[in-house]
PDB file of C-alpha atoms in Angstrom:
ATOM      1  CA  MET L 360      35.494   0.738   2.024  1.00  0.00           C
ATOM      2  CA  ASN L 361      33.034  -2.114   1.271  1.00  0.00           C
ATOM      3  CA  ILE L 362      29.264  -2.695   0.251  1.00  0.00           C
ATOM      4  CA  GLN L 363      28.687  -4.092   3.888  1.00  0.00           C
ATOM      5  CA  GLN L 364      29.813  -0.614   5.514  1.00  0.00           C
ATOM      6  CA  LEU L 365      27.545   1.383   2.856  1.00  0.00           C
ATOM      7  CA  GLU L 366      24.617  -0.719   3.919  1.00  0.00           C
ATOM      8  CA  TYR L 367      24.990   0.035   7.842  1.00  0.00           C
ATOM      9  CA  ILE L 368      25.156   3.780   7.670  1.00  0.00           C
ATOM     10  CA  VAL L 369      22.220   3.701   5.367  1.00  0.00           C
ATOM     11  CA  ALA L 370      20.591   1.572   7.902  1.00  0.00           C
ATOM     12  CA  VAL L 371      21.008   3.887  10.966  1.00  0.00           C
ATOM     13  CA  ASP L 372      20.004   6.962   8.332  1.00  0.00           C
ATOM     14  CA  ASN L 373      17.048   5.136   7.797  1.00  0.00           C
ATOM     15  CA  HIS L 374      16.061   4.290  11.674  1.00  0.00           C
ATOM     16  CA  ARG L 375      18.065   7.228  13.345  1.00  0.00           C
ATOM     17  CA  HIS L 376      19.278   4.350  16.175  1.00  0.00           C
ATOM     18  CA  PHE L 377      22.219   2.189  16.443  1.00  0.00           C
ATOM     19  CA  VAL L 378      20.049  -0.881  18.069  1.00  0.00           C
ATOM     20  CA  GLN L 379      17.382  -1.138  15.160  1.00  0.00           C
ATOM     21  CA  ALA L 380      19.758  -0.625  12.495  1.00  0.00           C
ATOM     22  CA  SER L 381      21.689  -3.333  14.033  1.00  0.00           C
ATOM     23  CA  GLU L 382      18.777  -5.395  14.344  1.00  0.00           C
ATOM     24  CA  HIS L 383      17.862  -4.583  10.726  1.00  0.00           C
ATOM     25  CA  CYS L 384      21.161  -5.498   9.294  1.00  0.00           C
ATOM     26  CA  ASN L 385      21.225  -9.002  11.386  1.00  0.00           C
ATOM     27  CA  VAL L 386      24.572  -7.788  12.996  1.00  0.00           C
ATOM     28  CA  THR L 387      25.162  -7.100  16.954  1.00  0.00           C
ATOM     29  CA  GLN L 388      25.269  -3.167  17.344  1.00  0.00           C
ATOM     30  CA  PRO L 389      28.991  -2.971  18.094  1.00  0.00           C
ATOM     31  CA  THR L 390      29.719  -4.782  15.188  1.00  0.00           C
ATOM     32  CA  LEU L 391      27.719  -1.861  13.305  1.00  0.00           C
ATOM     33  CA  SER L 392      29.365   0.888  15.090  1.00  0.00           C
ATOM     34  CA  MET L 393      33.076  -0.337  14.769  1.00  0.00           C
ATOM     35  CA  MET L 394      32.138  -1.010  10.742  1.00  0.00           C
ATOM     36  CA  ILE L 395      30.614   2.535  10.895  1.00  0.00           C
ATOM     37  CA  ARG L 396      33.828   4.175  13.027  1.00  0.00           C
ATOM     38  CA  LYS L 397      36.263   2.224  10.322  1.00  0.00           C
ATOM     39  CA  LEU L 398      34.695   3.897   7.888  1.00  0.00           C
ATOM     40  CA  GLU L 399      34.798   7.353   9.403  1.00  0.00           C
ATOM     41  CA  ASP L 400      38.438   6.776  10.392  1.00  0.00           C
ATOM     42  CA  GLU L 401      38.970   5.864   6.445  1.00  0.00           C
ATOM     43  CA  LEU L 402      37.337   9.175   5.360  1.00  0.00           C
ATOM     44  CA  SER L 403      38.276  11.436   7.824  1.00  0.00           C
ATOM     45  CA  VAL L 404      34.648  12.429   8.587  1.00  0.00           C
ATOM     46  CA  LYS L 405      31.992  12.157  10.767  1.00  0.00           C
ATOM     47  CA  ILE L 406      29.256  10.786   9.168  1.00  0.00           C
ATOM     48  CA  PHE L 407      26.845  10.863  12.325  1.00  0.00           C
ATOM     49  CA  ASP L 408      26.032  13.619  14.881  1.00  0.00           C
ATOM     50  CA  ARG L 409      25.790  11.081  18.176  1.00  0.00           C
ATOM     51  CA  THR L 410      25.085  13.656  20.392  1.00  0.00           C
ATOM     52  CA  LYS L 411      21.854  14.139  19.163  1.00  0.00           C
ATOM     53  CA  GLN L 412      19.015  11.659  19.757  1.00  0.00           C
ATOM     54  CA  PRO L 413      17.819  10.793  17.538  1.00  0.00           C
ATOM     55  CA  ILE L 414      21.034  10.214  15.504  1.00  0.00           C
ATOM     56  CA  VAL L 415      21.478  12.392  13.165  1.00  0.00           C
ATOM     57  CA  PRO L 416      23.507  12.909   9.707  1.00  0.00           C
ATOM     58  CA  THR L 417      26.115  15.486   9.933  1.00  0.00           C
ATOM     59  CA  ALA L 418      26.049  17.852   6.928  1.00  0.00           C
ATOM     60  CA  ILE L 419      29.078  15.944   5.294  1.00  0.00           C
ATOM     61  CA  GLY L 420      27.221  12.536   6.381  1.00  0.00           C
ATOM     62  CA  ARG L 421      24.467  13.386   4.246  1.00  0.00           C
ATOM     63  CA  LEU L 422      26.228  13.851   1.482  1.00  0.00           C
ATOM     64  CA  ILE L 423      28.081  10.670   2.071  1.00  0.00           C
ATOM     65  CA  ILE L 424      24.842   8.619   2.532  1.00  0.00           C
ATOM     66  CA  ASP L 425      23.095   9.730  -0.764  1.00  0.00           C
ATOM     67  CA  GLN L 426      26.204   8.616  -2.362  1.00  0.00           C
ATOM     68  CA  ALA L 427      26.087   5.235  -0.470  1.00  0.00           C
ATOM     69  CA  LYS L 428      22.230   4.906  -1.823  1.00  0.00           C
ATOM     70  CA  THR L 429      23.642   5.312  -5.288  1.00  0.00           C
ATOM     71  CA  ILE L 430      26.727   2.877  -5.032  1.00  0.00           C
ATOM     72  CA  LEU L 431      24.220   0.273  -3.635  1.00  0.00           C
ATOM     73  CA  PHE L 432      21.551   0.699  -6.138  1.00  0.00           C
ATOM     74  CA  GLU L 433      24.067   0.289  -8.812  1.00  0.00           C
ATOM     75  CA  ALA L 434      25.127  -2.849  -6.938  1.00  0.00           C
ATOM     76  CA  ARG L 435      21.899  -4.959  -6.758  1.00  0.00           C
ATOM     77  CA  GLN L 436      21.413  -2.896 -10.540  1.00  0.00           C
ATOM     78  CA  MET L 437      24.257  -5.363 -11.429  1.00  0.00           C
ATOM     79  CA  THR L 438      22.842  -8.534  -9.691  1.00  0.00           C
ATOM     80  CA  GLU L 439      19.371  -8.089 -12.031  1.00  0.00           C
ATOM     81  CA  ILE L 440      21.461  -7.674 -14.427  1.00  0.00           C
ATOM     82  CA  ALA L 441      23.308 -10.766 -14.547  1.00  0.00           C
ATOM     83  CA  LYS L 442      19.708 -12.534 -13.438  1.00  0.00           C
ATOM     84  CA  HIS L 443      18.272 -11.101 -16.290  1.00  0.00           C
ATOM     85  CA  PHE L 444      20.756 -12.207 -18.842  1.00  0.00           C
ATOM     86  CA  ASN L 445      20.314 -16.183 -17.509  1.00  0.00           C
ATOM     87  CA  GLY L 446      16.459 -15.820 -16.967  1.00  0.00           C
ATOM     88  CA  ASP L 447      16.669 -16.319 -13.664  1.00  0.00           C
ATOM     89  CA  LEU L 448      13.392 -15.425 -11.738  1.00  0.00           C
ATOM     90  CA  SER L 449      14.275 -15.920  -8.327  1.00  0.00           C
ATOM     91  CA  GLY L 450      15.045 -13.526  -5.320  1.00  0.00           C
ATOM     92  CA  GLU L 451      13.056 -11.558  -2.908  1.00  0.00           C
ATOM     93  CA  LEU L 452      10.057  -9.018  -3.625  1.00  0.00           C
ATOM     94  CA  ARG L 453       8.918  -6.901  -0.478  1.00  0.00           C
ATOM     95  CA  ILE L 454       5.185  -5.882  -1.429  1.00  0.00           C
ATOM     96  CA  GLY L 455       3.298  -3.337   0.773  1.00  0.00           C
ATOM     97  CA  ILE L 456      -0.409  -3.439   0.037  1.00  0.00           C
ATOM     98  CA  ILE L 457      -3.553  -1.263   1.248  1.00  0.00           C
ATOM     99  CA  PRO L 458      -6.075  -2.638   4.188  1.00  0.00           C
ATOM    100  CA  THR L 459      -8.852  -2.505   1.930  1.00  0.00           C
ATOM    101  CA  ILE L 460      -7.426  -4.494  -0.924  1.00  0.00           C
ATOM    102  CA  ALA L 461      -5.488  -6.999   0.866  1.00  0.00           C
ATOM    103  CA  PRO L 462      -8.005  -8.957   2.271  1.00  0.00           C
ATOM    104  CA  TYR L 463      -9.994  -9.570  -1.186  1.00  0.00           C
ATOM    105  CA  LEU L 464      -6.715  -9.732  -3.868  1.00  0.00           C
ATOM    106  CA  LEU L 465      -4.235 -11.611  -1.464  1.00  0.00           C
ATOM    107  CA  PRO L 466      -6.043 -14.888  -1.112  1.00  0.00           C
ATOM    108  CA  HIS L 467      -6.648 -15.508  -4.621  1.00  0.00           C
ATOM    109  CA  LEU L 468      -3.123 -14.413  -5.497  1.00  0.00           C
ATOM    110  CA  VAL L 469      -0.528 -16.116  -3.223  1.00  0.00           C
ATOM    111  CA  GLN L 470      -0.829 -19.838  -3.835  1.00  0.00           C
ATOM    112  CA  PRO L 471      -0.837 -18.952  -7.643  1.00  0.00           C
ATOM    113  CA  PHE L 472       2.127 -17.219  -7.447  1.00  0.00           C
ATOM    114  CA  ILE L 473       3.971 -19.370  -5.327  1.00  0.00           C
ATOM    115  CA  GLU L 474       3.330 -22.656  -7.597  1.00  0.00           C
ATOM    116  CA  ASN L 475       4.396 -20.462 -10.855  1.00  0.00           C
ATOM    117  CA  TYR L 476       7.528 -18.615  -8.906  1.00  0.00           C
ATOM    118  CA  PRO L 477       9.284 -20.610  -6.305  1.00  0.00           C
ATOM    119  CA  ASN L 478      12.049 -19.212  -6.109  1.00  0.00           C
ATOM    120  CA  ILE L 479      10.593 -15.716  -5.402  1.00  0.00           C
ATOM    121  CA  ARG L 480      10.103 -15.226  -1.478  1.00  0.00           C
ATOM    122  CA  LEU L 481       7.227 -12.648  -0.792  1.00  0.00           C
ATOM    123  CA  HIS L 482       7.228 -10.637   1.956  1.00  0.00           C
ATOM    124  CA  VAL L 483       3.810  -9.217   2.039  1.00  0.00           C
ATOM    125  CA  SER L 484       2.679  -5.992   4.703  1.00  0.00           C
ATOM    126  CA  GLU L 485      -0.582  -4.234   5.449  1.00  0.00           C
ATOM    127  CA  MET L 486      -0.184  -0.329   5.437  1.00  0.00           C
ATOM    128  CA  ILE L 487      -1.953   2.741   4.525  1.00  0.00           C
ATOM    129  CA  THR L 488      -0.973   4.203   1.371  1.00  0.00           C
ATOM    130  CA  GLU L 489       1.412   7.409   3.235  1.00  0.00           C
ATOM    131  CA  ARG L 490       3.712   4.462   4.584  1.00  0.00           C
ATOM    132  CA  ILE L 491       3.770   2.595   1.507  1.00  0.00           C
ATOM    133  CA  ILE L 492       5.334   5.694  -0.172  1.00  0.00           C
ATOM    134  CA  THR L 493       7.965   6.530   2.790  1.00  0.00           C
ATOM    135  CA  GLU L 494       8.967   2.714   2.569  1.00  0.00           C
ATOM    136  CA  LEU L 495       9.457   2.576  -0.981  1.00  0.00           C
ATOM    137  CA  LYS L 496      11.379   5.744  -1.059  1.00  0.00           C
ATOM    138  CA  LEU L 497      13.494   4.232   1.951  1.00  0.00           C
ATOM    139  CA  GLY L 498      14.296   1.244   0.173  1.00  0.00           C
ATOM    140  CA  ASN L 499      12.358  -1.051   2.465  1.00  0.00           C
ATOM    141  CA  LEU L 500       9.699  -1.870  -0.303  1.00  0.00           C
ATOM    142  CA  ASP L 501       9.999  -3.076  -3.704  1.00  0.00           C
ATOM    143  CA  VAL L 502       6.325  -2.544  -4.622  1.00  0.00           C
ATOM    144  CA  GLY L 503       3.155  -1.463  -3.295  1.00  0.00           C
ATOM    145  CA  ILE L 504      -0.396  -2.200  -4.480  1.00  0.00           C
ATOM    146  CA  VAL L 505      -2.718   0.839  -4.076  1.00  0.00           C
ATOM    147  CA  ALA L 506      -5.545   2.948  -4.944  1.00  0.00           C
ATOM    148  CA  SER L 507      -4.386   5.462  -7.596  1.00  0.00           C
ATOM    149  CA  LEU L 508      -1.981   8.261  -6.527  1.00  0.00           C
ATOM    150  CA  SER L 509      -1.771  11.798  -7.022  1.00  0.00           C
ATOM    151  CA  GLY L 510       1.364  11.240  -9.300  1.00  0.00           C
ATOM    152  CA  ASP L 511       3.643  14.066  -7.773  1.00  0.00           C
ATOM    153  CA  ASN L 512       5.218  11.632  -5.596  1.00  0.00           C
ATOM    154  CA  GLY L 513       8.738  10.669  -7.881  1.00  0.00           C
ATOM    155  CA  LEU L 514       7.050   7.271  -8.384  1.00  0.00           C
ATOM    156  CA  GLN L 515       6.057   5.359 -10.634  1.00  0.00           C
ATOM    157  CA  GLU L 516       2.325   3.843 -11.001  1.00  0.00           C
ATOM    158  CA  ILE L 517       1.608   0.583 -13.473  1.00  0.00           C
ATOM    159  CA  PRO L 518      -2.031   0.385 -13.548  1.00  0.00           C
ATOM    160  CA  LEU L 519      -3.570  -2.870 -12.851  1.00  0.00           C
ATOM    161  CA  TYR L 520      -7.633  -2.653 -12.637  1.00  0.00           C
ATOM    162  CA  LYS L 521     -10.663  -0.272 -12.047  1.00  0.00           C
ATOM    163  CA  GLU L 522     -13.276  -1.658  -9.357  1.00  0.00           C
ATOM    164  CA  LEU L 523     -16.799   0.172  -8.806  1.00  0.00           C
ATOM    165  CA  PHE L 524     -17.665   1.703  -5.392  1.00  0.00           C
ATOM    166  CA  TYR L 525     -21.405   0.268  -3.796  1.00  0.00           C
ATOM    167  CA  ALA L 526     -23.354   1.394  -1.392  1.00  0.00           C
ATOM    168  CA  TYR L 527     -24.112  -1.444   1.756  1.00  0.00           C
ATOM    169  CA  VAL L 528     -27.463   0.045   3.187  1.00  0.00           C
ATOM    170  CA  SER L 529     -29.659  -0.997   6.318  1.00  0.00           C
ATOM    171  CA  GLU L 530     -32.625  -2.077   5.948  1.00  0.00           C
ATOM    172  CA  ASN L 531     -33.602   1.183   8.091  1.00  0.00           C
ATOM    173  CA  THR L 532     -32.753   3.474   5.598  1.00  0.00           C
ATOM    174  CA  ASP L 533     -34.493   5.436   3.087  1.00  0.00           C
ATOM    175  CA  LEU L 534     -32.186   3.997   0.680  1.00  0.00           C
ATOM    176  CA  TYR L 535     -32.601   0.693   0.929  1.00  0.00           C
ATOM    177  CA  SER L 536     -36.319   0.929  -1.206  1.00  0.00           C
ATOM    178  CA  LYS L 537     -34.139   2.267  -4.157  1.00  0.00           C
ATOM    179  CA  GLN L 538     -32.371   0.308  -6.757  1.00  0.00           C
ATOM    180  CA  TYR L 539     -29.813   3.152  -7.694  1.00  0.00           C
ATOM    181  CA  ILE L 540     -28.376   6.154  -5.483  1.00  0.00           C
ATOM    182  CA  LEU L 541     -27.051   9.244  -5.823  1.00  0.00           C
ATOM    183  CA  PRO L 542     -23.783  10.396  -3.835  1.00  0.00           C
ATOM    184  CA  GLY L 543     -26.426  13.180  -2.711  1.00  0.00           C
ATOM    185  CA  ASP L 544     -28.719  10.962  -1.470  1.00  0.00           C
ATOM    186  CA  ILE L 545     -26.448  10.024   1.633  1.00  0.00           C
ATOM    187  CA  GLU L 546     -27.060  11.415   4.734  1.00  0.00           C
ATOM    188  CA  PRO L 547     -23.726  12.156   6.645  1.00  0.00           C
ATOM    189  CA  ASN L 548     -24.896  11.116   9.911  1.00  0.00           C
ATOM    190  CA  GLU L 549     -25.709   7.478   8.788  1.00  0.00           C
ATOM    191  CA  LEU L 550     -22.374   6.882   6.927  1.00  0.00           C
ATOM    192  CA  TRP L 551     -19.892   4.924   8.248  1.00  0.00           C
ATOM    193  CA  LEU L 552     -16.338   5.403   7.561  1.00  0.00           C
ATOM    194  CA  LEU L 553     -12.685   4.300   7.517  1.00  0.00           C
ATOM    195  CA  GLU L 554     -10.479   5.469   9.868  1.00  0.00           C
ATOM    196  CA  GLU L 555      -8.339   8.470   9.136  1.00  0.00           C
ATOM    197  CA  GLY L 556      -4.957   7.528   7.082  1.00  0.00           C
ATOM    198  CA  HIS L 557      -6.891   5.203   4.373  1.00  0.00           C
ATOM    199  CA  CYS L 558      -6.856   6.529   1.104  1.00  0.00           C
ATOM    200  CA  PHE L 559     -10.231   5.217   0.375  1.00  0.00           C
ATOM    201  CA  ARG L 560     -11.754   6.724   3.456  1.00  0.00           C
ATOM    202  CA  THR L 561     -10.484   9.998   1.262  1.00  0.00           C
ATOM    203  CA  GLN L 562     -12.060   8.971  -1.953  1.00  0.00           C
ATOM    204  CA  ILE L 563     -15.633   8.488   0.016  1.00  0.00           C
ATOM    205  CA  GLN L 564     -15.070  11.903   1.309  1.00  0.00           C
ATOM    206  CA  ARG L 565     -14.475  13.239  -2.152  1.00  0.00           C
ATOM    207  CA  LEU L 566     -17.562  11.299  -3.614  1.00  0.00           C
ATOM    208  CA  CYS L 567     -20.220  12.123  -0.757  1.00  0.00           C
ATOM    209  CA  GLU L 568     -18.146  16.379  -0.881  1.00  0.00           C
ATOM    210  CA  LEU L 569     -17.798  15.793   2.901  1.00  0.00           C
ATOM    211  CA  SER L 570     -15.102  17.769   4.314  1.00  0.00           C
ATOM    212  CA  ARG L 571     -12.308  16.284   7.360  1.00  0.00           C
ATOM    213  CA  SER L 572     -13.863  18.890   9.593  1.00  0.00           C
ATOM    214  CA  SER L 573     -17.467  17.437   8.851  1.00  0.00           C
ATOM    215  CA  GLN L 574     -19.270  17.724  12.321  1.00  0.00           C
ATOM    216  CA  PHE L 575     -21.859  14.871  12.675  1.00  0.00           C
ATOM    217  CA  GLY L 576     -24.903  15.190  14.938  1.00  0.00           C
ATOM    218  CA  ASN L 577     -24.770  11.754  16.427  1.00  0.00           C
ATOM    219  CA  SER L 578     -23.642  11.226  19.925  1.00  0.00           C
ATOM    220  CA  PHE L 579     -21.584   8.267  18.788  1.00  0.00           C
ATOM    221  CA  HIS L 580     -18.619   8.709  16.386  1.00  0.00           C
ATOM    222  CA  TYR L 581     -16.711   5.667  15.233  1.00  0.00           C
ATOM    223  CA  ARG L 582     -13.723   5.299  12.661  1.00  0.00           C
ATOM    224  CA  SER L 583     -12.992   1.569  11.820  1.00  0.00           C
ATOM    225  CA  GLY L 584      -9.793   0.175   9.933  1.00  0.00           C
ATOM    226  CA  SER L 585     -11.640  -2.789   8.605  1.00  0.00           C
ATOM    227  CA  ILE L 586     -14.263  -2.746   6.012  1.00  0.00           C
ATOM    228  CA  GLU L 587     -15.963  -5.834   7.819  1.00  0.00           C
ATOM    229  CA  THR L 588     -16.333  -4.207  10.797  1.00  0.00           C
ATOM    230  CA  LEU L 589     -18.220  -1.488   8.790  1.00  0.00           C
ATOM    231  CA  ILE L 590     -20.543  -3.900   7.419  1.00  0.00           C
ATOM    232  CA  ARG L 591     -21.587  -5.487  10.923  1.00  0.00           C
ATOM    233  CA  MET L 592     -21.961  -2.047  11.727  1.00  0.00           C
ATOM    234  CA  VAL L 593     -24.556  -1.029   9.473  1.00  0.00           C
ATOM    235  CA  GLU L 594     -26.048  -4.396  10.193  1.00  0.00           C
ATOM    236  CA  LYS L 595     -26.465  -4.038  13.343  1.00  0.00           C
ATOM    237  CA  ASN L 596     -26.945  -0.767  14.199  1.00  0.00           C
ATOM    238  CA  GLY L 597     -28.305   0.774  10.684  1.00  0.00           C
ATOM    239  CA  GLY L 598     -26.901   3.504   8.584  1.00  0.00           C
ATOM    240  CA  ILE L 599     -24.420   2.677   5.373  1.00  0.00           C
ATOM    241  CA  THR L 600     -20.778   2.080   4.498  1.00  0.00           C
ATOM    242  CA  ILE L 601     -19.169   2.200   1.060  1.00  0.00           C
ATOM    243  CA  LEU L 602     -17.489  -0.657  -0.103  1.00  0.00           C
ATOM    244  CA  PRO L 603     -15.392  -1.328  -2.677  1.00  0.00           C
ATOM    245  CA  GLU L 604     -15.887  -3.889  -5.614  1.00  0.00           C
ATOM    246  CA  LEU L 605     -13.514  -6.818  -4.850  1.00  0.00           C
ATOM    247  CA  ALA L 606     -15.524  -6.695  -0.561  1.00  0.00           C
ATOM    248  CA  VAL L 607     -18.845  -6.696  -2.458  1.00  0.00           C
ATOM    249  CA  LEU L 608     -17.456 -10.053  -4.445  1.00  0.00           C
ATOM    250  CA  GLU L 609     -17.029 -11.745  -1.646  1.00  0.00           C
ATOM    251  CA  LEU L 610     -20.260 -11.198   0.182  1.00  0.00           C
ATOM    252  CA  SER L 611     -22.956 -13.880   0.766  1.00  0.00           C
ATOM    253  CA  ASP L 612     -25.932 -13.875  -1.528  1.00  0.00           C
ATOM    254  CA  GLU L 613     -27.750 -12.805   1.909  1.00  0.00           C
ATOM    255  CA  ARG L 614     -25.450  -9.678   2.487  1.00  0.00           C
ATOM    256  CA  LYS L 615     -25.759  -8.646  -0.856  1.00  0.00           C
ATOM    257  CA  LYS L 616     -29.199  -7.953  -0.783  1.00  0.00           C
ATOM    258  CA  HIS L 617     -27.938  -4.993   1.117  1.00  0.00           C
ATOM    259  CA  ILE L 618     -26.185  -3.476  -1.904  1.00  0.00           C
ATOM    260  CA  ARG L 619     -27.287  -0.595  -3.964  1.00  0.00           C
ATOM    261  CA  HIS L 620     -25.509   0.569  -7.269  1.00  0.00           C
ATOM    262  CA  PHE L 621     -24.643   4.360  -7.635  1.00  0.00           C
ATOM    263  CA  GLN L 622     -26.067   6.087 -10.613  1.00  0.00           C
ATOM    264  CA  TYR L 623     -24.036   6.744 -13.914  1.00  0.00           C
ATOM    265  CA  PRO L 624     -21.486   7.402 -14.321  1.00  0.00           C
ATOM    266  CA  GLU L 625     -20.667   5.022 -11.265  1.00  0.00           C
ATOM    267  CA  PRO L 626     -17.983   6.170  -8.875  1.00  0.00           C
ATOM    268  CA  ALA L 627     -14.571   4.056  -8.836  1.00  0.00           C
ATOM    269  CA  ARG L 628     -11.047   3.871  -8.020  1.00  0.00           C
ATOM    270  CA  GLU L 629      -7.984   2.393  -9.893  1.00  0.00           C
ATOM    271  CA  VAL L 630      -5.791   0.116  -8.368  1.00  0.00           C
ATOM    272  CA  CYS L 631      -1.932  -0.048  -9.455  1.00  0.00           C
ATOM    273  CA  LEU L 632       1.529  -1.019  -8.844  1.00  0.00           C
ATOM    274  CA  VAL L 633       3.311   1.551  -7.577  1.00  0.00           C
ATOM    275  CA  VAL L 634       7.650   1.612  -7.477  1.00  0.00           C
ATOM    276  CA  ASN L 635      10.270   3.778  -7.301  1.00  0.00           C
ATOM    277  CA  ARG L 636      11.611   4.759 -10.386  1.00  0.00           C
ATOM    278  CA  GLU L 637      14.781   3.445  -9.360  1.00  0.00           C
ATOM    279  CA  GLN L 638      14.008   0.025  -8.691  1.00  0.00           C
ATOM    280  CA  VAL L 639      15.684  -2.766  -9.889  1.00  0.00           C
ATOM    281  CA  LYS L 640      13.216  -5.819  -9.743  1.00  0.00           C
ATOM    282  CA  THR L 641      11.592  -5.538 -12.753  1.00  0.00           C
ATOM    283  CA  ARG L 642      11.445  -9.038 -13.429  1.00  0.00           C
ATOM    284  CA  LEU L 643       9.988 -10.014 -10.181  1.00  0.00           C
ATOM    285  CA  ILE L 644       7.613  -7.100 -10.390  1.00  0.00           C
ATOM    286  CA  ASP L 645       6.482  -8.017 -13.919  1.00  0.00           C
ATOM    287  CA  ALA L 646       5.982 -11.794 -12.585  1.00  0.00           C
ATOM    288  CA  LEU L 647       3.695  -9.723  -9.584  1.00  0.00           C
ATOM    289  CA  LYS L 648       1.763  -7.716 -12.376  1.00  0.00           C
ATOM    290  CA  THR L 649       1.076 -10.989 -14.546  1.00  0.00           C
ATOM    291  CA  SER L 650      -0.064 -12.844 -11.513  1.00  0.00           C
ATOM    292  CA  ILE L 651      -3.042 -10.325 -10.559  1.00  0.00           C
ATOM    293  CA  THR L 652      -4.177  -9.919 -14.329  1.00  0.00           C
ATOM    294  CA  ASP L 653      -4.511 -14.028 -14.365  1.00  0.00           C
ATOM    295  CA  TYR L 654      -5.960 -14.641 -11.135  1.00  0.00           C
ATOM    296  CA  ALA L 655      -7.824 -11.903  -9.656  1.00  0.00           C
ATOM    297  CA  PRO L 656     -11.525 -12.120 -10.200  1.00  0.00           C
ATOM    298  CA  LYS L 657     -12.532 -11.928 -13.832  1.00  0.00           C
ATOM    299  CA  GLU L 658     -15.424  -9.729 -12.975  1.00  0.00           C
ATOM    300  CA  ILE L 659     -13.152  -6.150 -12.193  1.00  0.00           C
ATOM    301  CA  TYR L 660     -11.662  -6.516 -16.047  1.00  0.00           C
ATOM    302  CA  GLU L 661     -15.151  -7.485 -17.620  1.00  0.00           C
ATOM    303  CA  LYS L 662     -16.531  -3.980 -17.249  1.00  0.00           C
ATOM    304  CA  LYS L 663     -17.945  -1.960 -19.963  1.00  0.00           C
ATOM    305  CA  VAL L 664     -19.753   0.789 -17.880  1.00  0.00           C
ATOM    306  CA  GLU L 665     -18.540   4.159 -18.001  1.00  0.00           C
ATOM    307  CA  MET L 666     -16.745   5.228 -14.172  1.00  0.00           C
ATOM    308  CA  ARG L 667     -15.443   8.128 -12.438  1.00  0.00           C
ATOM    309  CA  VAL L 668     -12.243   7.398 -10.770  1.00  0.00           C
ATOM    310  CA  PHE L 669     -11.715   8.941  -7.309  1.00  0.00           C
TER     311      PHE L 669
END
């Protein structure tokens, strides 16, 4: 029995497919299958039921895979302990970040991080919050950058900053003449939203007291995965959308004429790092947090207004 075999059975459990697992492990499928069969022969049990598609663990296989995850975690912990003792900041940091944060935070962060921590390899993927949670629990990510979670998912949250919500309104709406607006001022038929699955969409629904089953009167329904697209829809077709603060800071002076503040207390979201409580890359994650604090736009740290966090 060896560490490699344990990595293989965990990979098959995650992917439920031998070919995909072998690609993930950078080995051929026959090699991976042979190593798993050797482990099964050594233990005198079948770890996977190969008659089912997708492949699933047997009852005893489930217990063995769970134990393998514990052993692999402890093995990685030994490596991290040694690195910490030697003051070594190196390795791979796999980051998942939600699309409503990525375009506005990453450009400030990436180059300074690479310069300050040249021995840390960043692997960054955009994905919605639900998938980030799943990938963290599977061990495929080390850390996520998300809006605040509910706190009931077994993950640890590390607060970073709070950012305000702003309304982006068309000249053709009644809201354009107002300096401050209330969520109740927003007409649902005029509101452009992100598509389902984005936590920012859910936060806006709560802010505007919209239900998932709201029936809009428009003959054209459109849900985007891009904040920039929503801005352009407002500009070309009228209506309103809601933007997070970092997106507003990126706007041109001309576009900022369409921005309207919400009345006090202003709505906001809290952005945080989220990690598996069993993660072992504490020093690398601390480096990421430090870089965000040092290089994110200072405006998000300098607010003194009372906020209502969604």
